[in-house]
């Protein structure tokens, strides 16, 4: 079979004249058309991830040994949805990070997500504070709170920041139980931070939640140092 190499085609003068007339009838300056920017380069997975993160944590780095161990476990559990596709976070262990305000727990949580993406793992994730979670799920008109809870419960990777910071009520305990129980049953990786001591969580969360967290999470105690104040004083 013979192949023919075709020469690049150029626009003739007649075509250019017709294009100029069309632009003129629409009051479009040819110079403006020529100055249109090229199509932007597609974002890399890490750039796309960073765009969805709070600016403060877009360069977060996970360096805590137990957080790095969690990243390895989640990476090993990732599964490709089809041959040749990028592996995705599906199931895996969870992590409960406890420490004083400013100890770096949230930084480590966002850094962990960044490390997964840098390692080539696809991550569908969501981050919320416990207080924002309760505000979002509180029953109100024209909002399907049950649907919202189901969506959050099924998210492959969830960050729950500041668990224990909101005022405890029977309703918040019930919502926390339903969320944690669903993620416990489906073995969905969850990164939880709290300012409470781990020994105090049972009193705040109730036995049902505390029991599930004890089984589904690796518990990490951060050093009692407020790194924010340390940096500000430096």
PDB file of C-alpha atoms in Angstrom:
ATOM      1  CA  UNK A   1       0.000   0.000   0.000  1.00  0.00           C
ATOM      2  CA  UNK A   2       1.322   3.418  -0.986  1.00  0.00           C
ATOM      3  CA  UNK A   3       0.823   6.406   1.214  1.00  0.00           C
ATOM      4  CA  UNK A   4       0.802  10.015   0.106  1.00  0.00           C
ATOM      5  CA  UNK A   5       2.126  12.845   2.215  1.00  0.00           C
ATOM      6  CA  UNK A   6      -0.108  15.869   1.852  1.00  0.00           C
ATOM      7  CA  UNK A   7       1.342  19.328   1.968  1.00  0.00           C
ATOM      8  CA  UNK A   8      -0.007  21.620   4.707  1.00  0.00           C
ATOM      9  CA  UNK A   9      -3.058  23.461   3.474  1.00  0.00           C
ATOM     10  CA  UNK A  10      -3.133  27.257   3.576  1.00  0.00           C
ATOM     11  CA  UNK A  11      -6.060  29.604   3.399  1.00  0.00           C
ATOM     12  CA  UNK A  12      -6.411  31.323   0.052  1.00  0.00           C
ATOM     13  CA  UNK A  13      -6.956  35.041  -0.334  1.00  0.00           C
ATOM     14  CA  UNK A  14     -10.617  34.493  -1.152  1.00  0.00           C
ATOM     15  CA  UNK A  15     -11.161  32.582   2.094  1.00  0.00           C
ATOM     16  CA  UNK A  16      -9.398  35.267   4.108  1.00  0.00           C
ATOM     17  CA  UNK A  17     -11.499  37.963   2.454  1.00  0.00           C
ATOM     18  CA  UNK A  18     -14.707  36.109   3.298  1.00  0.00           C
ATOM     19  CA  UNK A  19     -13.603  35.678   6.914  1.00  0.00           C
ATOM     20  CA  UNK A  20     -12.791  39.401   7.118  1.00  0.00           C
ATOM     21  CA  UNK A  21     -16.260  40.328   5.780  1.00  0.00           C
ATOM     22  CA  UNK A  22     -17.977  38.002   8.279  1.00  0.00           C
ATOM     23  CA  UNK A  23     -16.023  39.510  11.172  1.00  0.00           C
ATOM     24  CA  UNK A  24     -16.793  43.017   9.942  1.00  0.00           C
ATOM     25  CA  UNK A  25     -20.561  42.356   9.799  1.00  0.00           C
ATOM     26  CA  UNK A  26     -20.371  41.236  13.425  1.00  0.00           C
ATOM     27  CA  UNK A  27     -18.283  44.227  14.506  1.00  0.00           C
ATOM     28  CA  UNK A  28     -15.369  41.992  15.479  1.00  0.00           C
ATOM     29  CA  UNK A  29     -11.875  43.393  15.040  1.00  0.00           C
ATOM     30  CA  UNK A  30      -9.511  40.951  13.303  1.00  0.00           C
ATOM     31  CA  UNK A  31      -6.754  42.048  15.683  1.00  0.00           C
ATOM     32  CA  UNK A  32      -8.875  40.922  18.630  1.00  0.00           C
ATOM     33  CA  UNK A  33      -9.303  37.488  17.054  1.00  0.00           C
ATOM     34  CA  UNK A  34      -5.583  37.186  16.437  1.00  0.00           C
ATOM     35  CA  UNK A  35      -4.877  38.118  20.050  1.00  0.00           C
ATOM     36  CA  UNK A  36      -7.055  35.366  21.511  1.00  0.00           C
ATOM     37  CA  UNK A  37      -4.987  33.221  23.889  1.00  0.00           C
ATOM     38  CA  UNK A  38      -4.214  29.609  23.117  1.00  0.00           C
ATOM     39  CA  UNK A  39      -6.166  26.904  24.874  1.00  0.00           C
ATOM     40  CA  UNK A  40      -4.849  26.538  28.420  1.00  0.00           C
ATOM     41  CA  UNK A  41      -2.806  23.475  29.224  1.00  0.00           C
ATOM     42  CA  UNK A  42      -4.819  20.835  31.109  1.00  0.00           C
ATOM     43  CA  UNK A  43      -4.183  20.812  34.841  1.00  0.00           C
ATOM     44  CA  UNK A  44      -2.091  18.018  36.294  1.00  0.00           C
ATOM     45  CA  UNK A  45      -3.831  15.893  38.957  1.00  0.00           C
ATOM     46  CA  UNK A  46      -1.809  17.651  41.673  1.00  0.00           C
ATOM     47  CA  UNK A  47      -2.652  21.121  40.326  1.00  0.00           C
ATOM     48  CA  UNK A  48      -6.326  20.181  40.115  1.00  0.00           C
ATOM     49  CA  UNK A  49      -6.189  18.924  43.695  1.00  0.00           C
ATOM     50  CA  UNK A  50      -4.484  22.094  44.927  1.00  0.00           C
ATOM     51  CA  UNK A  51      -7.117  24.243  43.222  1.00  0.00           C
ATOM     52  CA  UNK A  52      -9.782  22.604  45.369  1.00  0.00           C
ATOM     53  CA  UNK A  53      -7.881  23.011  48.636  1.00  0.00           C
ATOM     54  CA  UNK A  54      -7.885  25.970  51.012  1.00  0.00           C
ATOM     55  CA  UNK A  55      -4.927  28.199  50.023  1.00  0.00           C
ATOM     56  CA  UNK A  56      -3.245  27.650  53.393  1.00  0.00           C
ATOM     57  CA  UNK A  57      -2.877  23.925  52.750  1.00  0.00           C
ATOM     58  CA  UNK A  58      -2.043  23.820  49.031  1.00  0.00           C
ATOM     59  CA  UNK A  59       1.612  23.135  49.804  1.00  0.00           C
ATOM     60  CA  UNK A  60       0.965  20.949  52.872  1.00  0.00           C
ATOM     61  CA  UNK A  61       3.464  18.150  53.388  1.00  0.00           C
ATOM     62  CA  UNK A  62       2.767  14.994  55.377  1.00  0.00           C
ATOM     63  CA  UNK A  63       5.878  14.005  57.319  1.00  0.00           C
ATOM     64  CA  UNK A  64       4.543  12.414  60.500  1.00  0.00           C
ATOM     65  CA  UNK A  65       5.674   8.767  60.574  1.00  0.00           C
ATOM     66  CA  UNK A  66       2.237   7.362  61.355  1.00  0.00           C
ATOM     67  CA  UNK A  67       0.608   9.524  58.696  1.00  0.00           C
ATOM     68  CA  UNK A  68       3.152   8.294  56.144  1.00  0.00           C
ATOM     69  CA  UNK A  69       2.385   4.705  57.185  1.00  0.00           C
ATOM     70  CA  UNK A  70      -1.326   5.394  56.610  1.00  0.00           C
ATOM     71  CA  UNK A  71      -0.567   6.772  53.135  1.00  0.00           C
ATOM     72  CA  UNK A  72       1.291   3.568  52.256  1.00  0.00           C
ATOM     73  CA  UNK A  73      -1.598   1.397  53.444  1.00  0.00           C
ATOM     74  CA  UNK A  74      -4.197   3.365  51.480  1.00  0.00           C
ATOM     75  CA  UNK A  75      -1.957   3.294  48.406  1.00  0.00           C
ATOM     76  CA  UNK A  76      -1.619  -0.489  48.639  1.00  0.00           C
ATOM     77  CA  UNK A  77      -5.395  -0.846  48.929  1.00  0.00           C
ATOM     78  CA  UNK A  78      -6.120   1.354  45.881  1.00  0.00           C
ATOM     79  CA  UNK A  79      -7.747  -0.405  42.932  1.00  0.00           C
ATOM     80  CA  UNK A  80      -7.844   0.393  39.207  1.00  0.00           C
ATOM     81  CA  UNK A  81     -11.450   0.493  37.923  1.00  0.00           C
ATOM     82  CA  UNK A  82     -10.321  -1.013  34.607  1.00  0.00           C
ATOM     83  CA  UNK A  83      -7.083  -2.394  33.091  1.00  0.00           C
ATOM     84  CA  UNK A  84      -4.586   0.401  32.499  1.00  0.00           C
ATOM     85  CA  UNK A  85      -6.595   2.973  34.458  1.00  0.00           C
ATOM     86  CA  UNK A  86      -5.184   4.942  37.358  1.00  0.00           C
ATOM     87  CA  UNK A  87      -5.679   3.252  40.701  1.00  0.00           C
ATOM     88  CA  UNK A  88      -8.322   4.844  42.900  1.00  0.00           C
ATOM     89  CA  UNK A  89      -8.882   5.080  46.640  1.00  0.00           C
ATOM     90  CA  UNK A  90     -11.723   2.683  47.422  1.00  0.00           C
ATOM     91  CA  UNK A  91     -11.330   1.118  50.853  1.00  0.00           C
ATOM     92  CA  UNK A  92      -8.656   1.330  53.501  1.00  0.00           C
ATOM     93  CA  UNK A  93      -7.774   2.236  57.073  1.00  0.00           C
ATOM     94  CA  UNK A  94      -8.654   5.441  58.891  1.00  0.00           C
ATOM     95  CA  UNK A  95      -6.597   7.745  61.082  1.00  0.00           C
ATOM     96  CA  UNK A  96      -7.525   9.634  64.250  1.00  0.00           C
ATOM     97  CA  UNK A  97      -5.127  12.493  64.991  1.00  0.00           C
ATOM     98  CA  UNK A  98      -5.390  14.027  68.463  1.00  0.00           C
ATOM     99  CA  UNK A  99      -3.488  16.983  69.888  1.00  0.00           C
ATOM    100  CA  UNK A 100      -3.671  20.541  71.126  1.00  0.00           C
ATOM    101  CA  UNK A 101      -4.801  23.435  68.935  1.00  0.00           C
ATOM    102  CA  UNK A 102      -2.097  24.278  66.396  1.00  0.00           C
ATOM    103  CA  UNK A 103      -0.229  20.960  66.648  1.00  0.00           C
ATOM    104  CA  UNK A 104      -0.284  20.484  62.851  1.00  0.00           C
ATOM    105  CA  UNK A 105      -3.034  17.870  62.552  1.00  0.00           C
ATOM    106  CA  UNK A 106      -4.965  19.580  59.741  1.00  0.00           C
ATOM    107  CA  UNK A 107      -1.721  20.269  57.876  1.00  0.00           C
ATOM    108  CA  UNK A 108      -0.872  16.565  58.014  1.00  0.00           C
ATOM    109  CA  UNK A 109      -4.369  15.585  56.823  1.00  0.00           C
ATOM    110  CA  UNK A 110      -4.222  17.760  53.717  1.00  0.00           C
ATOM    111  CA  UNK A 111      -0.610  16.748  53.154  1.00  0.00           C
ATOM    112  CA  UNK A 112      -1.674  13.098  53.188  1.00  0.00           C
ATOM    113  CA  UNK A 113      -4.169  13.693  50.382  1.00  0.00           C
ATOM    114  CA  UNK A 114      -1.480  15.520  48.377  1.00  0.00           C
ATOM    115  CA  UNK A 115       0.947  12.624  48.859  1.00  0.00           C
ATOM    116  CA  UNK A 116      -1.597  10.138  47.537  1.00  0.00           C
ATOM    117  CA  UNK A 117      -2.115  12.194  44.384  1.00  0.00           C
ATOM    118  CA  UNK A 118       1.627  12.751  43.959  1.00  0.00           C
ATOM    119  CA  UNK A 119       2.013   8.983  44.120  1.00  0.00           C
ATOM    120  CA  UNK A 120      -0.324   8.570  41.140  1.00  0.00           C
ATOM    121  CA  UNK A 121      -3.429   7.540  43.090  1.00  0.00           C
ATOM    122  CA  UNK A 122      -6.816   8.918  42.091  1.00  0.00           C
ATOM    123  CA  UNK A 123      -8.671  10.421  45.032  1.00  0.00           C
ATOM    124  CA  UNK A 124     -12.284  11.559  45.279  1.00  0.00           C
ATOM    125  CA  UNK A 125     -12.268  13.377  48.574  1.00  0.00           C
ATOM    126  CA  UNK A 126     -14.009  15.918  50.741  1.00  0.00           C
ATOM    127  CA  UNK A 127     -12.984  17.947  53.786  1.00  0.00           C
ATOM    128  CA  UNK A 128     -15.183  19.547  56.432  1.00  0.00           C
ATOM    129  CA  UNK A 129     -15.028  20.613  60.037  1.00  0.00           C
ATOM    130  CA  UNK A 130     -17.371  18.894  62.436  1.00  0.00           C
ATOM    131  CA  UNK A 131     -19.124  22.207  63.083  1.00  0.00           C
ATOM    132  CA  UNK A 132     -19.665  22.836  59.355  1.00  0.00           C
ATOM    133  CA  UNK A 133     -20.851  19.257  58.910  1.00  0.00           C
ATOM    134  CA  UNK A 134     -23.568  19.664  61.528  1.00  0.00           C
ATOM    135  CA  UNK A 135     -24.595  23.028  60.074  1.00  0.00           C
ATOM    136  CA  UNK A 136     -24.888  21.507  56.596  1.00  0.00           C
ATOM    137  CA  UNK A 137     -26.940  18.534  57.779  1.00  0.00           C
ATOM    138  CA  UNK A 138     -29.255  20.390  60.155  1.00  0.00           C
ATOM    139  CA  UNK A 139     -32.843  19.921  58.903  1.00  0.00           C
ATOM    140  CA  UNK A 140     -34.258  22.952  57.123  1.00  0.00           C
ATOM    141  CA  UNK A 141     -36.778  23.701  54.397  1.00  0.00           C
ATOM    142  CA  UNK A 142     -35.991  22.853  50.757  1.00  0.00           C
ATOM    143  CA  UNK A 143     -32.854  20.884  51.728  1.00  0.00           C
ATOM    144  CA  UNK A 144     -32.647  17.097  51.602  1.00  0.00           C
ATOM    145  CA  UNK A 145     -30.399  16.529  54.615  1.00  0.00           C
ATOM    146  CA  UNK A 146     -30.704  12.757  54.304  1.00  0.00           C
ATOM    147  CA  UNK A 147     -29.374  12.859  50.768  1.00  0.00           C
ATOM    148  CA  UNK A 148     -26.506  15.126  51.835  1.00  0.00           C
ATOM    149  CA  UNK A 149     -25.601  12.735  54.636  1.00  0.00           C
ATOM    150  CA  UNK A 150     -25.618   9.813  52.203  1.00  0.00           C
ATOM    151  CA  UNK A 151     -23.298  11.659  49.786  1.00  0.00           C
ATOM    152  CA  UNK A 152     -20.815  12.526  52.541  1.00  0.00           C
ATOM    153  CA  UNK A 153     -21.000   9.007  53.962  1.00  0.00           C
ATOM    154  CA  UNK A 154     -20.086   7.464  50.587  1.00  0.00           C
ATOM    155  CA  UNK A 155     -17.195   9.803  49.758  1.00  0.00           C
ATOM    156  CA  UNK A 156     -14.116   7.582  49.179  1.00  0.00           C
ATOM    157  CA  UNK A 157     -11.876   9.762  51.365  1.00  0.00           C
ATOM    158  CA  UNK A 158     -13.208  12.133  54.009  1.00  0.00           C
ATOM    159  CA  UNK A 159     -11.431  14.607  56.293  1.00  0.00           C
ATOM    160  CA  UNK A 160     -13.384  15.482  59.455  1.00  0.00           C
ATOM    161  CA  UNK A 161     -11.547  18.322  61.155  1.00  0.00           C
ATOM    162  CA  UNK A 162     -12.001  19.409  64.787  1.00  0.00           C
ATOM    163  CA  UNK A 163     -14.234  16.577  65.917  1.00  0.00           C
ATOM    164  CA  UNK A 164     -15.329  17.481  69.424  1.00  0.00           C
ATOM    165  CA  UNK A 165     -15.115  21.251  68.953  1.00  0.00           C
ATOM    166  CA  UNK A 166     -18.867  21.729  68.429  1.00  0.00           C
ATOM    167  CA  UNK A 167     -21.336  21.613  71.300  1.00  0.00           C
ATOM    168  CA  UNK A 168     -22.499  18.062  71.910  1.00  0.00           C
ATOM    169  CA  UNK A 169     -26.225  17.312  71.734  1.00  0.00           C
ATOM    170  CA  UNK A 170     -28.280  14.185  71.191  1.00  0.00           C
ATOM    171  CA  UNK A 171     -28.736  15.254  67.575  1.00  0.00           C
ATOM    172  CA  UNK A 172     -24.985  15.764  66.875  1.00  0.00           C
ATOM    173  CA  UNK A 173     -24.202  12.442  68.551  1.00  0.00           C
ATOM    174  CA  UNK A 174     -26.774  10.704  66.338  1.00  0.00           C
ATOM    175  CA  UNK A 175     -25.463  12.336  63.146  1.00  0.00           C
ATOM    176  CA  UNK A 176     -21.880  11.462  64.067  1.00  0.00           C
ATOM    177  CA  UNK A 177     -22.885   7.878  64.768  1.00  0.00           C
ATOM    178  CA  UNK A 178     -24.705   7.481  61.449  1.00  0.00           C
ATOM    179  CA  UNK A 179     -21.817   8.946  59.482  1.00  0.00           C
ATOM    180  CA  UNK A 180     -19.085   6.966  61.252  1.00  0.00           C
ATOM    181  CA  UNK A 181     -21.118   3.752  61.206  1.00  0.00           C
ATOM    182  CA  UNK A 182     -21.593   3.908  57.426  1.00  0.00           C
ATOM    183  CA  UNK A 183     -17.918   4.566  56.839  1.00  0.00           C
ATOM    184  CA  UNK A 184     -17.023   1.819  59.309  1.00  0.00           C
ATOM    185  CA  UNK A 185     -19.254  -0.711  57.536  1.00  0.00           C
ATOM    186  CA  UNK A 186     -17.900   0.151  54.072  1.00  0.00           C
ATOM    187  CA  UNK A 187     -14.273   0.486  55.264  1.00  0.00           C
ATOM    188  CA  UNK A 188     -13.896   3.965  53.753  1.00  0.00           C
ATOM    189  CA  UNK A 189     -10.697   5.841  54.683  1.00  0.00           C
ATOM    190  CA  UNK A 190     -11.394   8.731  57.040  1.00  0.00           C
ATOM    191  CA  UNK A 191      -8.936  11.288  58.427  1.00  0.00           C
ATOM    192  CA  UNK A 192     -10.202  12.688  61.725  1.00  0.00           C
ATOM    193  CA  UNK A 193      -8.588  15.422  63.796  1.00  0.00           C
ATOM    194  CA  UNK A 194      -9.569  16.386  67.327  1.00  0.00           C
ATOM    195  CA  UNK A 195      -8.351  18.682  70.075  1.00  0.00           C
ATOM    196  CA  UNK A 196      -9.732  16.310  72.697  1.00  0.00           C
ATOM    197  CA  UNK A 197      -7.568  13.747  74.379  1.00  0.00           C
ATOM    198  CA  UNK A 198      -8.345  10.302  73.060  1.00  0.00           C
ATOM    199  CA  UNK A 199      -9.410   9.252  76.548  1.00  0.00           C
ATOM    200  CA  UNK A 200     -12.049  12.049  76.499  1.00  0.00           C
ATOM    201  CA  UNK A 201     -13.576  11.139  73.154  1.00  0.00           C
ATOM    202  CA  UNK A 202     -15.856   8.448  74.557  1.00  0.00           C
ATOM    203  CA  UNK A 203     -17.567  10.915  76.892  1.00  0.00           C
ATOM    204  CA  UNK A 204     -18.105  13.378  74.016  1.00  0.00           C
ATOM    205  CA  UNK A 205     -19.033  10.957  71.214  1.00  0.00           C
ATOM    206  CA  UNK A 206     -20.809   8.205  73.094  1.00  0.00           C
ATOM    207  CA  UNK A 207     -19.973   4.519  73.324  1.00  0.00           C
ATOM    208  CA  UNK A 208     -21.283   3.544  69.871  1.00  0.00           C
ATOM    209  CA  UNK A 209     -19.064   5.997  67.988  1.00  0.00           C
ATOM    210  CA  UNK A 210     -16.047   5.536  70.241  1.00  0.00           C
ATOM    211  CA  UNK A 211     -16.184   1.759  69.832  1.00  0.00           C
ATOM    212  CA  UNK A 212     -16.201   1.985  66.026  1.00  0.00           C
ATOM    213  CA  UNK A 213     -13.419   4.563  65.959  1.00  0.00           C
ATOM    214  CA  UNK A 214     -11.313   2.327  68.210  1.00  0.00           C
ATOM    215  CA  UNK A 215     -11.567  -0.474  65.634  1.00  0.00           C
ATOM    216  CA  UNK A 216     -11.429   1.452  62.359  1.00  0.00           C
ATOM    217  CA  UNK A 217      -8.675   3.996  63.131  1.00  0.00           C
ATOM    218  CA  UNK A 218      -5.033   4.132  64.026  1.00  0.00           C
ATOM    219  CA  UNK A 219      -4.803   6.697  66.815  1.00  0.00           C
ATOM    220  CA  UNK A 220      -2.018   9.264  66.720  1.00  0.00           C
ATOM    221  CA  UNK A 221      -1.135  11.550  69.628  1.00  0.00           C
ATOM    222  CA  UNK A 222       0.589  14.763  68.481  1.00  0.00           C
ATOM    223  CA  UNK A 223       3.142  16.534  70.647  1.00  0.00           C
ATOM    224  CA  UNK A 224       1.485  19.154  72.902  1.00  0.00           C
ATOM    225  CA  UNK A 225       3.025  22.084  71.027  1.00  0.00           C
ATOM    226  CA  UNK A 226       1.101  24.894  69.322  1.00  0.00           C
ATOM    227  CA  UNK A 227       3.187  25.257  66.161  1.00  0.00           C
ATOM    228  CA  UNK A 228       1.237  28.322  65.019  1.00  0.00           C
ATOM    229  CA  UNK A 229       2.274  30.297  68.071  1.00  0.00           C
ATOM    230  CA  UNK A 230       5.814  28.948  67.878  1.00  0.00           C
ATOM    231  CA  UNK A 231       6.169  30.199  64.299  1.00  0.00           C
ATOM    232  CA  UNK A 232       4.603  33.573  65.174  1.00  0.00           C
ATOM    233  CA  UNK A 233       7.066  34.059  68.034  1.00  0.00           C
ATOM    234  CA  UNK A 234      10.093  33.119  65.927  1.00  0.00           C
TER     235      UNK A 234
END
